[in-house]
mmCIF file of C-alpha atoms and ligand atoms in Angstrom:
data_model
loop_
_atom_site.group_PDB
_atom_site.id
_atom_site.type_symbol
_atom_site.label_atom_id
_atom_site.label_comp_id
_atom_site.label_asym_id
_atom_site.label_seq_id
_atom_site.Cartn_x
_atom_site.Cartn_y
_atom_site.Cartn_z
ATOM 1 C CA MET A 1 25.504 -24.541 8.503
ATOM 2 C CA LEU A 2 24.414 -21.301 7.128
ATOM 3 C CA GLN A 3 23.812 -18.647 9.859
ATOM 4 C CA LEU A 4 21.140 -16.148 9.667
ATOM 5 C CA THR A 5 20.339 -13.023 11.763
ATOM 6 C CA ASP A 6 18.221 -11.725 14.669
ATOM 7 C CA ARG A 7 17.236 -9.618 11.998
ATOM 8 C CA LEU A 8 16.062 -12.238 10.142
ATOM 9 C CA HIS A 9 13.821 -14.109 11.920
ATOM 10 C CA ARG A 10 11.850 -10.956 13.496
ATOM 11 C CA ILE A 11 10.500 -11.110 9.713
ATOM 12 C CA LYS A 12 8.083 -13.059 6.824
ATOM 13 C CA PRO A 13 8.301 -12.939 3.490
ATOM 14 C CA SER A 14 5.777 -10.687 1.987
ATOM 15 C CA PRO A 15 2.417 -12.175 2.132
ATOM 16 C CA SER A 16 1.202 -10.818 -0.948
ATOM 17 C CA SER A 17 4.043 -11.616 -3.113
ATOM 18 C CA MET A 18 3.917 -14.781 -1.593
ATOM 19 C CA ALA A 19 0.709 -15.231 -2.992
ATOM 20 C CA GLY A 20 1.326 -14.252 -6.348
ATOM 21 C CA GLN A 21 4.483 -16.239 -6.376
ATOM 22 C CA ARG A 22 2.101 -19.416 -5.192
ATOM 23 C CA VAL A 23 -0.344 -18.550 -8.278
ATOM 24 C CA ARG A 24 2.342 -18.806 -10.492
ATOM 25 C CA GLU A 25 3.863 -21.488 -9.503
ATOM 26 C CA LEU A 26 0.217 -23.251 -9.924
ATOM 27 C CA ARG A 27 -0.521 -22.143 -12.840
ATOM 28 C CA ALA A 28 2.341 -23.835 -13.980
ATOM 29 C CA ALA A 29 1.868 -27.129 -13.003
ATOM 30 C CA GLY A 30 -1.676 -27.203 -14.759
ATOM 31 C CA ARG A 31 -4.348 -25.565 -12.388
ATOM 32 C CA ASP A 32 -6.690 -23.383 -13.870
ATOM 33 C CA VAL A 33 -5.847 -20.534 -11.026
ATOM 34 C CA ILE A 34 -7.426 -16.974 -11.067
ATOM 35 C CA GLY A 35 -5.490 -14.937 -9.100
ATOM 36 C CA LEU A 36 -7.250 -11.845 -6.621
ATOM 37 C CA THR A 37 -4.082 -10.600 -5.813
ATOM 38 C CA ALA A 38 -1.884 -8.617 -7.552
ATOM 39 C CA GLY A 39 -1.352 -5.021 -5.941
ATOM 40 C CA GLU A 40 -0.749 -3.313 -9.223
ATOM 41 C CA PRO A 41 -2.479 -2.101 -12.263
ATOM 42 C CA ASP A 42 -3.558 -4.151 -15.158
ATOM 43 C CA PHE A 43 -2.775 -1.618 -17.299
ATOM 44 C CA ASP A 44 0.888 -0.977 -19.048
ATOM 45 C CA THR A 45 2.706 2.135 -18.602
ATOM 46 C CA PRO A 46 1.421 4.280 -21.345
ATOM 47 C CA LEU A 47 3.057 4.877 -23.659
ATOM 48 C CA HIS A 48 4.694 8.516 -23.880
ATOM 49 C CA ILE A 49 6.586 6.995 -20.321
ATOM 50 C CA ARG A 50 8.028 4.424 -22.369
ATOM 51 C CA GLU A 51 9.088 6.714 -25.113
ATOM 52 C CA ALA A 52 10.884 8.408 -22.851
ATOM 53 C CA ALA A 53 12.695 5.560 -21.379
ATOM 54 C CA TRP A 54 13.714 4.566 -25.104
ATOM 55 C CA GLU A 55 14.849 8.218 -25.152
ATOM 56 C CA ALA A 56 17.193 8.304 -22.218
ATOM 57 C CA MET A 57 19.034 4.984 -23.425
ATOM 58 C CA THR A 58 19.903 6.303 -26.762
ATOM 59 C CA ALA A 59 20.742 9.656 -25.614
ATOM 60 C CA GLY A 60 23.357 7.829 -22.591
ATOM 61 C CA LYS A 61 21.533 8.904 -19.728
ATOM 62 C CA THR A 62 22.724 5.669 -18.192
ATOM 63 C CA ARG A 63 25.164 5.970 -15.702
ATOM 64 C CA TYR A 64 24.915 6.867 -11.827
ATOM 65 C CA THR A 65 22.347 9.438 -10.718
ATOM 66 C CA ASP A 66 22.939 11.450 -7.991
ATOM 67 C CA VAL A 67 22.234 9.035 -4.392
ATOM 68 C CA GLY A 68 19.379 11.215 -3.879
ATOM 69 C CA GLY A 69 17.567 11.639 -7.506
ATOM 70 C CA THR A 70 17.904 13.311 -10.621
ATOM 71 C CA ALA A 71 17.757 17.314 -10.258
ATOM 72 C CA ASP A 72 15.176 16.993 -12.986
ATOM 73 C CA LEU A 73 13.920 14.840 -11.529
ATOM 74 C CA ARG A 74 13.037 15.881 -7.757
ATOM 75 C CA GLU A 75 12.194 19.011 -8.991
ATOM 76 C CA ALA A 76 9.004 17.871 -11.296
ATOM 77 C CA VAL A 77 8.520 16.029 -8.162
ATOM 78 C CA ALA A 78 8.697 19.477 -5.934
ATOM 79 C CA ARG A 79 6.055 20.945 -8.681
ATOM 80 C CA LYS A 80 3.921 17.623 -7.918
ATOM 81 C CA PHE A 81 3.845 18.272 -4.537
ATOM 82 C CA ARG A 82 2.761 22.120 -5.469
ATOM 83 C CA ARG A 83 0.686 21.397 -8.246
ATOM 84 C CA GLU A 84 -1.363 18.204 -6.652
ATOM 85 C CA ASN A 85 -1.366 19.077 -3.172
ATOM 86 C CA GLY A 86 -0.348 22.182 -2.575
ATOM 87 C CA LEU A 87 2.702 21.685 -0.362
ATOM 88 C CA ASP A 88 6.478 23.333 -0.653
ATOM 89 C CA TYR A 89 9.143 21.094 -0.264
ATOM 90 C CA THR A 90 12.647 22.118 -2.449
ATOM 91 C CA ALA A 91 15.015 20.156 -3.636
ATOM 92 C CA SER A 92 17.215 18.924 -0.491
ATOM 93 C CA GLU A 93 13.678 18.198 1.047
ATOM 94 C CA ILE A 94 12.878 15.621 -1.847
ATOM 95 C CA ILE A 95 14.458 12.138 -2.104
ATOM 96 C CA VAL A 96 14.107 9.695 -4.890
ATOM 97 C CA SER A 97 14.430 5.743 -4.376
ATOM 98 C CA THR A 98 13.497 2.124 -5.781
ATOM 99 C CA GLY A 99 10.057 2.304 -4.552
ATOM 100 C CA ALA A 100 8.398 3.844 -2.238
ATOM 101 C CA LYS A 101 9.027 0.736 0.122
ATOM 102 C CA GLN A 102 12.377 1.703 0.018
ATOM 103 C CA VAL A 103 11.631 5.262 1.016
ATOM 104 C CA ILE A 104 9.816 3.779 4.123
ATOM 105 C CA PHE A 105 12.487 1.592 5.074
ATOM 106 C CA ASN A 106 15.023 4.419 4.437
ATOM 107 C CA ALA A 107 13.209 6.144 6.867
ATOM 108 C CA VAL A 108 12.898 3.798 9.623
ATOM 109 C CA LEU A 109 16.020 2.848 9.024
ATOM 110 C CA CYS A 110 17.222 6.023 9.574
ATOM 111 C CA THR A 111 15.008 6.193 13.013
ATOM 112 C CA VAL A 112 14.011 3.383 14.970
ATOM 113 C CA GLN A 113 16.467 2.149 17.773
ATOM 114 C CA GLN A 114 15.699 -0.835 19.154
ATOM 115 C CA GLY A 115 12.579 -0.928 21.851
ATOM 116 C CA ASP A 116 11.167 2.444 19.432
ATOM 117 C CA GLU A 117 7.620 2.592 18.500
ATOM 118 C CA VAL A 118 5.906 2.391 15.672
ATOM 119 C CA ILE A 119 2.118 2.847 15.229
ATOM 120 C CA ILE A 120 0.555 1.310 12.622
ATOM 121 C CA PRO A 121 -3.347 1.325 12.292
ATOM 122 C CA ALA A 122 -5.149 -1.862 11.401
ATOM 123 C CA PRO A 123 -5.454 -3.165 8.574
ATOM 124 C CA TYR A 124 -1.902 -2.477 7.229
ATOM 125 C CA TRP A 125 0.716 -2.565 4.192
ATOM 126 C CA VAL A 126 1.781 -6.022 5.438
ATOM 127 C CA SER A 127 5.504 -4.124 4.693
ATOM 128 C CA TYR A 128 5.030 -1.388 8.213
ATOM 129 C CA PRO A 129 5.311 -4.256 10.632
ATOM 130 C CA ASP A 130 8.400 -6.048 8.808
ATOM 131 C CA ILE A 131 10.235 -3.124 7.507
ATOM 132 C CA THR A 132 10.257 -2.241 11.996
ATOM 133 C CA LEU A 133 10.897 -4.973 13.171
ATOM 134 C CA LEU A 134 14.051 -5.120 10.994
ATOM 135 C CA ALA A 135 15.689 -1.661 12.862
ATOM 136 C CA GLY A 136 14.945 -3.470 16.060
ATOM 137 C CA GLY A 137 11.737 -1.776 16.349
ATOM 138 C CA VAL A 138 8.030 -2.622 17.766
ATOM 139 C CA PRO A 139 5.009 -2.149 15.852
ATOM 140 C CA VAL A 140 1.884 -1.123 18.255
ATOM 141 C CA PHE A 141 -1.040 -1.579 16.308
ATOM 142 C CA ALA A 142 -4.301 0.665 16.413
ATOM 143 C CA PRO A 143 -6.770 -1.851 15.347
ATOM 144 C CA CYS A 144 -9.778 0.363 13.220
ATOM 145 C CA LYS A 145 -13.342 -0.492 13.699
ATOM 146 C CA PRO A 146 -15.256 -2.178 10.311
ATOM 147 C CA GLU A 147 -18.326 0.644 11.954
ATOM 148 C CA ASN A 148 -15.646 3.465 11.691
ATOM 149 C CA GLY A 149 -14.792 2.570 8.298
ATOM 150 C CA PHE A 150 -11.256 0.898 9.119
ATOM 151 C CA LYS A 151 -9.794 4.662 9.951
ATOM 152 C CA LEU A 152 -8.299 5.465 12.700
ATOM 153 C CA THR A 153 -10.456 7.615 15.158
ATOM 154 C CA PRO A 154 -8.560 10.065 17.545
ATOM 155 C CA GLU A 155 -8.937 8.487 20.261
ATOM 156 C CA ASP A 156 -7.580 5.375 18.642
ATOM 157 C CA LEU A 157 -4.754 7.404 18.413
ATOM 158 C CA GLU A 158 -4.327 9.003 21.487
ATOM 159 C CA ARG A 159 -3.941 5.537 22.880
ATOM 160 C CA ALA A 160 -1.961 4.455 20.782
ATOM 161 C CA ILE A 161 0.995 6.939 21.759
ATOM 162 C CA SER A 162 3.741 6.143 24.291
ATOM 163 C CA PRO A 163 6.752 8.138 25.202
ATOM 164 C CA ARG A 164 8.321 5.239 22.400
ATOM 165 C CA THR A 165 6.654 6.377 19.837
ATOM 166 C CA ARG A 166 8.908 7.822 17.075
ATOM 167 C CA TRP A 167 5.802 7.457 14.140
ATOM 168 C CA LEU A 168 3.001 7.056 13.421
ATOM 169 C CA VAL A 169 2.151 5.834 9.709
ATOM 170 C CA LEU A 170 -1.276 6.869 7.748
ATOM 171 C CA ASN A 171 -1.782 5.452 4.103
ATOM 172 C CA SER A 172 -4.745 6.710 2.329
ATOM 173 C CA PRO A 173 -6.207 5.473 0.426
ATOM 174 C CA ASN A 174 -5.923 2.334 2.151
ATOM 175 C CA ASN A 175 -4.185 -1.452 1.314
ATOM 176 C CA PRO A 176 -6.584 -3.010 2.071
ATOM 177 C CA SER A 177 -9.748 -1.249 3.138
ATOM 178 C CA GLY A 178 -9.849 1.906 0.117
ATOM 179 C CA ALA A 179 -10.443 3.317 3.426
ATOM 180 C CA ALA A 180 -8.981 7.093 2.503
ATOM 181 C CA TYR A 181 -9.128 10.869 5.344
ATOM 182 C CA THR A 182 -11.486 13.283 5.173
ATOM 183 C CA ARG A 183 -10.211 17.102 6.084
ATOM 184 C CA GLU A 184 -12.151 17.277 9.146
ATOM 185 C CA GLU A 185 -10.781 13.736 10.322
ATOM 186 C CA LEU A 186 -7.279 14.613 9.284
ATOM 187 C CA THR A 187 -7.582 18.064 11.680
ATOM 188 C CA ALA A 188 -8.553 15.827 14.132
ATOM 189 C CA LEU A 189 -5.894 13.823 14.084
ATOM 190 C CA ALA A 190 -3.589 16.010 13.549
ATOM 191 C CA GLU A 191 -5.352 18.229 16.614
ATOM 192 C CA VAL A 192 -4.251 14.318 18.595
ATOM 193 C CA LEU A 193 -0.247 15.165 17.591
ATOM 194 C CA ALA A 194 -0.046 18.612 18.489
ATOM 195 C CA ARG A 195 -0.154 17.931 21.900
ATOM 196 C CA HIS A 196 2.680 14.805 21.097
ATOM 197 C CA PRO A 197 5.541 16.544 19.281
ATOM 198 C CA HIS A 198 7.934 14.042 19.614
ATOM 199 C CA VAL A 199 5.507 11.671 16.897
ATOM 200 C CA TRP A 200 6.748 12.141 13.918
ATOM 201 C CA ILE A 201 4.229 10.705 10.841
ATOM 202 C CA MET A 202 4.885 9.119 7.940
ATOM 203 C CA THR A 203 1.210 9.479 5.265
ATOM 204 C CA ASP A 204 1.942 7.018 2.381
ATOM 205 C CA ASP A 205 -0.203 8.366 -0.079
ATOM 206 C CA ILE A 206 0.124 5.435 -3.711
ATOM 207 C CA TYR A 207 -2.956 5.236 -3.950
ATOM 208 C CA GLU A 208 -3.908 9.658 -4.281
ATOM 209 C CA HIS A 209 -5.154 9.010 -7.750
ATOM 210 C CA LEU A 210 -7.113 6.027 -7.017
ATOM 211 C CA MET A 211 -10.271 8.633 -5.558
ATOM 212 C CA TYR A 212 -13.986 7.417 -6.566
ATOM 213 C CA GLY A 213 -16.442 9.306 -5.961
ATOM 214 C CA ASP A 214 -16.328 13.734 -4.990
ATOM 215 C CA ALA A 215 -14.369 13.372 -2.592
ATOM 216 C CA GLY A 216 -10.738 14.831 -3.159
ATOM 217 C CA PHE A 217 -7.653 13.810 -2.216
ATOM 218 C CA VAL A 218 -5.617 14.762 0.856
ATOM 219 C CA THR A 219 -2.299 14.816 2.537
ATOM 220 C CA LEU A 220 -2.281 14.754 5.758
ATOM 221 C CA ALA A 221 0.441 17.809 5.341
ATOM 222 C CA GLN A 222 -1.843 19.837 4.068
ATOM 223 C CA ALA A 223 -4.486 19.381 6.278
ATOM 224 C CA ALA A 224 -2.334 20.701 9.163
ATOM 225 C CA PRO A 225 0.810 22.586 7.699
ATOM 226 C CA SER A 226 1.946 22.827 11.006
ATOM 227 C CA LEU A 227 3.076 19.885 11.700
ATOM 228 C CA LYS A 228 4.434 19.647 7.588
ATOM 229 C CA ASP A 229 8.378 19.590 9.752
ATOM 230 C CA ARG A 230 7.728 16.337 11.068
ATOM 231 C CA THR A 231 5.818 14.534 8.082
ATOM 232 C CA LEU A 232 7.183 12.591 5.675
ATOM 233 C CA THR A 233 4.667 12.807 2.070
ATOM 234 C CA ILE A 234 5.512 9.485 0.572
ATOM 235 C CA ASN A 235 4.713 8.368 -3.257
ATOM 236 C CA GLY A 236 5.323 6.988 -6.205
ATOM 237 C CA VAL A 237 4.352 5.915 -9.517
ATOM 238 C CA SER A 238 2.994 2.609 -9.438
ATOM 239 C CA LYS A 239 -0.081 2.610 -8.903
ATOM 240 C CA ALA A 240 -1.250 5.729 -10.737
ATOM 241 C CA TYR A 241 1.615 5.249 -14.166
ATOM 242 C CA ALA A 242 0.957 1.958 -13.603
ATOM 243 C CA MET A 243 4.834 1.678 -12.979
ATOM 244 C CA THR A 244 5.042 -1.602 -10.579
ATOM 245 C CA GLY A 245 8.019 -2.769 -12.737
ATOM 246 C CA TRP A 246 10.042 0.398 -12.738
ATOM 247 C CA ARG A 247 10.390 0.839 -9.173
ATOM 248 C CA ILE A 248 10.718 5.097 -8.321
ATOM 249 C CA GLY A 249 9.173 6.492 -5.321
ATOM 250 C CA TYR A 250 9.972 9.575 -3.328
ATOM 251 C CA ALA A 251 9.043 11.414 -1.173
ATOM 252 C CA GLY A 252 9.398 14.926 0.885
ATOM 253 C CA GLY A 253 10.584 15.603 4.007
ATOM 254 C CA PRO A 254 12.410 18.120 6.789
ATOM 255 C CA ALA A 255 15.474 18.337 4.505
ATOM 256 C CA ALA A 256 17.870 16.694 7.217
ATOM 257 C CA LEU A 257 15.351 13.499 7.928
ATOM 258 C CA ILE A 258 15.827 13.393 3.722
ATOM 259 C CA LYS A 259 20.026 14.093 4.536
ATOM 260 C CA ALA A 260 20.061 10.992 6.248
ATOM 261 C CA MET A 261 17.520 9.139 4.139
ATOM 262 C CA VAL A 262 20.111 10.106 0.845
ATOM 263 C CA LYS A 263 23.093 8.550 3.647
ATOM 264 C CA LEU A 264 21.324 5.514 3.902
ATOM 265 C CA GLN A 265 21.161 5.036 0.341
ATOM 266 C CA SER A 266 24.362 6.083 -0.703
ATOM 267 C CA GLN A 267 25.340 2.509 1.432
ATOM 268 C CA SER A 268 22.782 0.391 -0.450
ATOM 269 C CA THR A 269 21.889 0.710 -3.897
ATOM 270 C CA SER A 270 22.477 3.952 -4.533
ATOM 271 C CA GLY A 271 20.989 6.175 -6.747
ATOM 272 C CA ALA A 272 17.495 4.691 -8.527
ATOM 273 C CA ASN A 273 17.364 2.861 -12.062
ATOM 274 C CA ALA A 274 18.279 5.817 -14.252
ATOM 275 C CA ILE A 275 16.650 5.015 -17.567
ATOM 276 C CA ALA A 276 13.292 4.830 -14.687
ATOM 277 C CA GLN A 277 14.007 8.074 -12.937
ATOM 278 C CA ALA A 278 13.492 9.577 -16.874
ATOM 279 C CA ALA A 279 10.029 7.714 -17.783
ATOM 280 C CA ALA A 280 9.063 8.913 -14.240
ATOM 281 C CA LEU A 281 9.578 12.507 -14.819
ATOM 282 C CA ALA A 282 7.677 12.060 -18.347
ATOM 283 C CA ALA A 283 5.085 10.975 -15.755
ATOM 284 C CA LEU A 284 5.143 13.224 -14.160
ATOM 285 C CA GLU A 285 5.110 15.825 -15.929
ATOM 286 C CA GLY A 286 3.326 14.252 -19.194
ATOM 287 C CA PRO A 287 -0.122 13.997 -20.161
ATOM 288 C CA GLN A 288 -2.184 13.488 -16.969
ATOM 289 C CA ASP A 289 -5.423 12.046 -19.024
ATOM 290 C CA PHE A 290 -5.206 8.663 -18.586
ATOM 291 C CA ILE A 291 -5.375 8.724 -15.310
ATOM 292 C CA ALA A 292 -8.946 9.874 -14.789
ATOM 293 C CA ALA A 293 -9.449 6.920 -17.494
ATOM 294 C CA ASN A 294 -7.869 4.335 -15.465
ATOM 295 C CA ARG A 295 -9.538 5.239 -12.256
ATOM 296 C CA ALA A 296 -12.996 4.983 -14.372
ATOM 297 C CA ALA A 297 -12.223 1.875 -15.677
ATOM 298 C CA TYR A 298 -11.377 0.503 -11.579
ATOM 299 C CA GLN A 299 -14.787 2.109 -10.340
ATOM 300 C CA ALA A 300 -17.047 -0.031 -12.699
ATOM 301 C CA ARG A 301 -14.872 -3.343 -11.574
ATOM 302 C CA ARG A 302 -15.412 -2.405 -7.414
ATOM 303 C CA ASP A 303 -18.856 -1.305 -8.584
ATOM 304 C CA ALA A 304 -19.378 -4.688 -10.382
ATOM 305 C CA VAL A 305 -17.707 -6.741 -7.014
ATOM 306 C CA VAL A 306 -19.680 -4.912 -4.672
ATOM 307 C CA THR A 307 -22.620 -5.509 -5.724
ATOM 308 C CA ALA A 308 -21.998 -9.209 -6.536
ATOM 309 C CA LEU A 309 -19.680 -9.980 -3.206
ATOM 310 C CA ASN A 310 -23.024 -8.968 -1.221
ATOM 311 C CA GLU A 311 -25.513 -11.032 -2.688
ATOM 312 C CA ILE A 312 -23.346 -14.066 -1.347
ATOM 313 C CA ASP A 313 -24.779 -15.551 1.932
ATOM 314 C CA GLY A 314 -22.257 -14.997 4.851
ATOM 315 C CA ILE A 315 -20.466 -12.257 2.967
ATOM 316 C CA SER A 316 -20.095 -8.975 2.972
ATOM 317 C CA CYS A 317 -18.511 -5.563 2.574
ATOM 318 C CA GLU A 318 -18.748 -2.074 1.911
ATOM 319 C CA ALA A 319 -17.617 0.429 -1.542
ATOM 320 C CA PRO A 320 -13.707 1.557 -0.884
ATOM 321 C CA ASP A 321 -13.512 5.114 -1.350
ATOM 322 C CA GLY A 322 -10.071 4.016 -2.981
ATOM 323 C CA ALA A 323 -7.189 1.772 -4.722
ATOM 324 C CA PHE A 324 -8.155 -1.367 -5.984
ATOM 325 C CA TYR A 325 -8.599 -3.839 -2.999
ATOM 326 C CA VAL A 326 -12.225 -4.626 -2.070
ATOM 327 C CA PHE A 327 -11.675 -5.197 1.949
ATOM 328 C CA ALA A 328 -15.600 -8.676 2.668
ATOM 329 C CA SER A 329 -16.121 -9.919 5.492
ATOM 330 C CA CYS A 330 -16.224 -13.514 5.466
ATOM 331 C CA GLU A 331 -17.355 -13.482 9.143
ATOM 332 C CA GLY A 332 -20.334 -14.853 8.487
ATOM 333 C CA LEU A 333 -19.137 -18.328 7.308
ATOM 334 C CA PHE A 334 -16.653 -19.155 9.817
ATOM 335 C CA GLY A 335 -18.540 -22.128 12.202
ATOM 336 C CA ARG A 336 -19.771 -23.891 9.101
ATOM 337 C CA HIS A 337 -17.452 -26.966 7.264
ATOM 338 C CA THR A 338 -16.466 -28.006 4.157
ATOM 339 C CA PRO A 339 -18.214 -31.216 2.957
ATOM 340 C CA ASP A 340 -15.048 -33.647 4.492
ATOM 341 C CA GLY A 341 -15.845 -31.491 7.868
ATOM 342 C CA LYS A 342 -12.735 -29.101 7.893
ATOM 343 C CA VAL A 343 -14.548 -26.249 10.131
ATOM 344 C CA ILE A 344 -13.954 -22.395 8.342
ATOM 345 C CA ARG A 345 -12.388 -20.398 11.998
ATOM 346 C CA ASN A 346 -10.704 -17.176 10.550
ATOM 347 C CA SER A 347 -9.828 -16.246 7.067
ATOM 348 C CA ASP A 348 -6.535 -18.830 6.624
ATOM 349 C CA ASP A 349 -9.101 -21.271 6.709
ATOM 350 C CA TRP A 350 -11.249 -19.512 3.699
ATOM 351 C CA VAL A 351 -8.924 -18.065 1.544
ATOM 352 C CA SER A 352 -7.443 -21.980 2.073
ATOM 353 C CA TRP A 353 -10.705 -23.007 0.529
ATOM 354 C CA LEU A 354 -11.610 -21.198 -2.055
ATOM 355 C CA LEU A 355 -7.393 -22.453 -3.565
ATOM 356 C CA GLU A 356 -8.412 -26.218 -2.785
ATOM 357 C CA SER A 357 -12.138 -25.769 -3.944
ATOM 358 C CA GLN A 358 -12.609 -23.181 -6.443
ATOM 359 C CA ASN A 359 -8.992 -22.320 -7.709
ATOM 360 C CA LEU A 360 -9.696 -19.052 -6.528
ATOM 361 C CA ALA A 361 -6.503 -16.894 -4.602
ATOM 362 C CA VAL A 362 -7.764 -14.438 -2.281
ATOM 363 C CA LEU A 363 -5.945 -12.825 0.212
ATOM 364 C CA GLN A 364 -5.762 -13.487 4.344
ATOM 365 C CA GLY A 365 -7.448 -10.865 6.144
ATOM 366 C CA SER A 366 -4.897 -11.863 8.670
ATOM 367 C CA ALA A 367 -1.795 -10.577 6.828
ATOM 368 C CA TYR A 368 -3.185 -7.897 7.446
ATOM 369 C CA GLY A 369 -4.075 -7.853 10.781
ATOM 370 C CA VAL A 370 -7.826 -7.791 10.518
ATOM 371 C CA ASP A 371 -8.614 -11.494 10.583
ATOM 372 C CA THR A 372 -12.136 -11.432 9.835
ATOM 373 C CA HIS A 373 -11.955 -10.236 6.487
ATOM 374 C CA PHE A 374 -10.523 -11.071 3.064
ATOM 375 C CA ARG A 375 -9.210 -9.196 0.190
ATOM 376 C CA ILE A 376 -9.546 -8.919 -3.604
ATOM 377 C CA SER A 377 -7.916 -7.154 -5.799
ATOM 378 C CA PHE A 378 -9.651 -5.657 -8.913
ATOM 379 C CA ALA A 379 -7.149 -4.860 -11.061
ATOM 380 C CA THR A 380 -7.965 -7.786 -13.446
ATOM 381 C CA SER A 381 -10.768 -7.726 -16.150
ATOM 382 C CA MET A 382 -14.019 -7.787 -15.670
ATOM 383 C CA THR A 383 -14.152 -11.350 -17.511
ATOM 384 C CA GLN A 384 -11.914 -12.406 -14.950
ATOM 385 C CA LEU A 385 -13.841 -10.967 -11.746
ATOM 386 C CA ALA A 386 -16.580 -12.319 -12.751
ATOM 387 C CA GLU A 387 -15.012 -15.597 -12.862
ATOM 388 C CA GLY A 388 -13.886 -14.795 -9.996
ATOM 389 C CA ILE A 389 -16.669 -13.897 -7.928
ATOM 390 C CA ARG A 390 -18.548 -16.762 -9.228
ATOM 391 C CA ARG A 391 -16.207 -19.221 -7.692
ATOM 392 C CA ILE A 392 -16.502 -17.514 -4.530
ATOM 393 C CA ALA A 393 -20.210 -18.431 -3.995
ATOM 394 C CA ALA A 394 -19.483 -21.428 -5.422
ATOM 395 C CA ALA A 395 -16.678 -22.003 -1.997
ATOM 396 C CA ALA A 396 -19.054 -20.228 0.369
ATOM 397 C CA THR A 397 -22.762 -22.149 -0.979
ATOM 398 C CA ALA A 398 -20.335 -25.492 -0.229
ATOM 399 C CA LEU A 399 -20.259 -25.141 3.122
ATOM 400 C CA ILE A 400 -22.455 -27.086 5.658
ATOM 401 C CA ARG A 401 -24.477 -25.187 8.433
HETATM 402 N N1 LIG B 512 2.803 1.408 0.240
HETATM 403 C C1 LIG B 512 1.239 0.605 0.178
HETATM 404 C C2 LIG B 512 0.205 0.721 0.590
HETATM 405 C C3 LIG B 512 1.463 -0.560 -1.382
HETATM 406 O O1 LIG B 512 0.245 -1.259 -1.587
HETATM 407 C C4 LIG B 512 2.559 -0.751 -2.534
HETATM 408 C C5 LIG B 512 2.719 -1.410 -2.914
HETATM 409 O O2 LIG B 512 1.952 -2.428 -2.961
HETATM 410 C C6 LIG B 512 3.789 0.149 -1.502
HETATM 411 C C7 LIG B 512 3.600 1.339 -0.871
HETATM 412 C C8 LIG B 512 5.077 0.429 -2.262
HETATM 413 O O3 LIG B 512 5.122 0.886 -3.692
HETATM 414 P P1 LIG B 512 6.335 1.417 -4.729
HETATM 415 O O4 LIG B 512 5.929 0.108 -5.925
HETATM 416 O O5 LIG B 512 6.834 2.275 -5.449
HETATM 417 O O6 LIG B 512 7.305 0.187 -3.911
#
């Protein structure tokens, strides 16, 4: 019989990946399913980036690269951090991996031992707890209240820190809530962190370029330079450059940590895909104007979805600061029941009812640590979004008080 490890039994498959797969299966079975689950841009990778990949192939850049990334790409990443974030990293302080996900995986596997704690503000991206569990660590959830814009307060942080804390994970703009921290909010968190020098900080900035309104993006090491020597600044090309399938992420951090991560990567995947690294180089160094164009399209969708959702009885949401998700409350529907008597008690019940009654797939907030909410991705066309909202309204109206 197949024997699986304790390590594997501690984790579950990624709920967002599973939801995407379920949508594909239901469609293959002939159901007219709309999926608002995608965690990826619906735009194509810009042509100049695809051309750079083609040129890399024809130029024979088809071999193993340095484990931590090609020198060209690491230098481009250093320039990106300087240009966009005001952060100085040398090439030995940068790693390129197979997606930001592998960066996080490497960092946690290198530093978290049995029983070590990782503070994860909730709502959170689904992979942080499970990567921690894989390493034998303990996810310590710090609930962030909707009335605080789903952001961690200095008091929440202080309460969550213990002598076993290894990391605080900060994700801004956040998946799923879209909340983005201001410079002042980061400075206030930094004051707490200054009192706890054993706590390192992982900032996941993957949605940096998807910020709406006038507030500019700020990352922690920029707001609090004194924390830079214990901060891992994580980013990647997946979301800003519509390159999810290319699988390139990167980070800047203290040289000793980066060296450890490269060592781990040398015994797992080696360097990231050579062609994709050439494409990522073109993304970081080439024209950036399409980012603003995509952002404007997302913002129009965000505004349409937020307005329409707030018109549905039992549902409410705030406009997210960034990313391409609306995290809406369905708490107003709890206690109502379906025509055949099933009571909606939590986000899972609501999301199942949407799929069953309206063929609409969204994600339950319980997967993100907040069971009163559900996540809608607006990285899809206005037509799909309008039909999705129509189905949400129909599913809510069909519930009986
Ligand atoms: N971090 C967050 C918050 C995400 O939402 C995602 C993808 O959904 C990732 C990281 C993964 O990024 P990558 O494609 O670079 O692995």
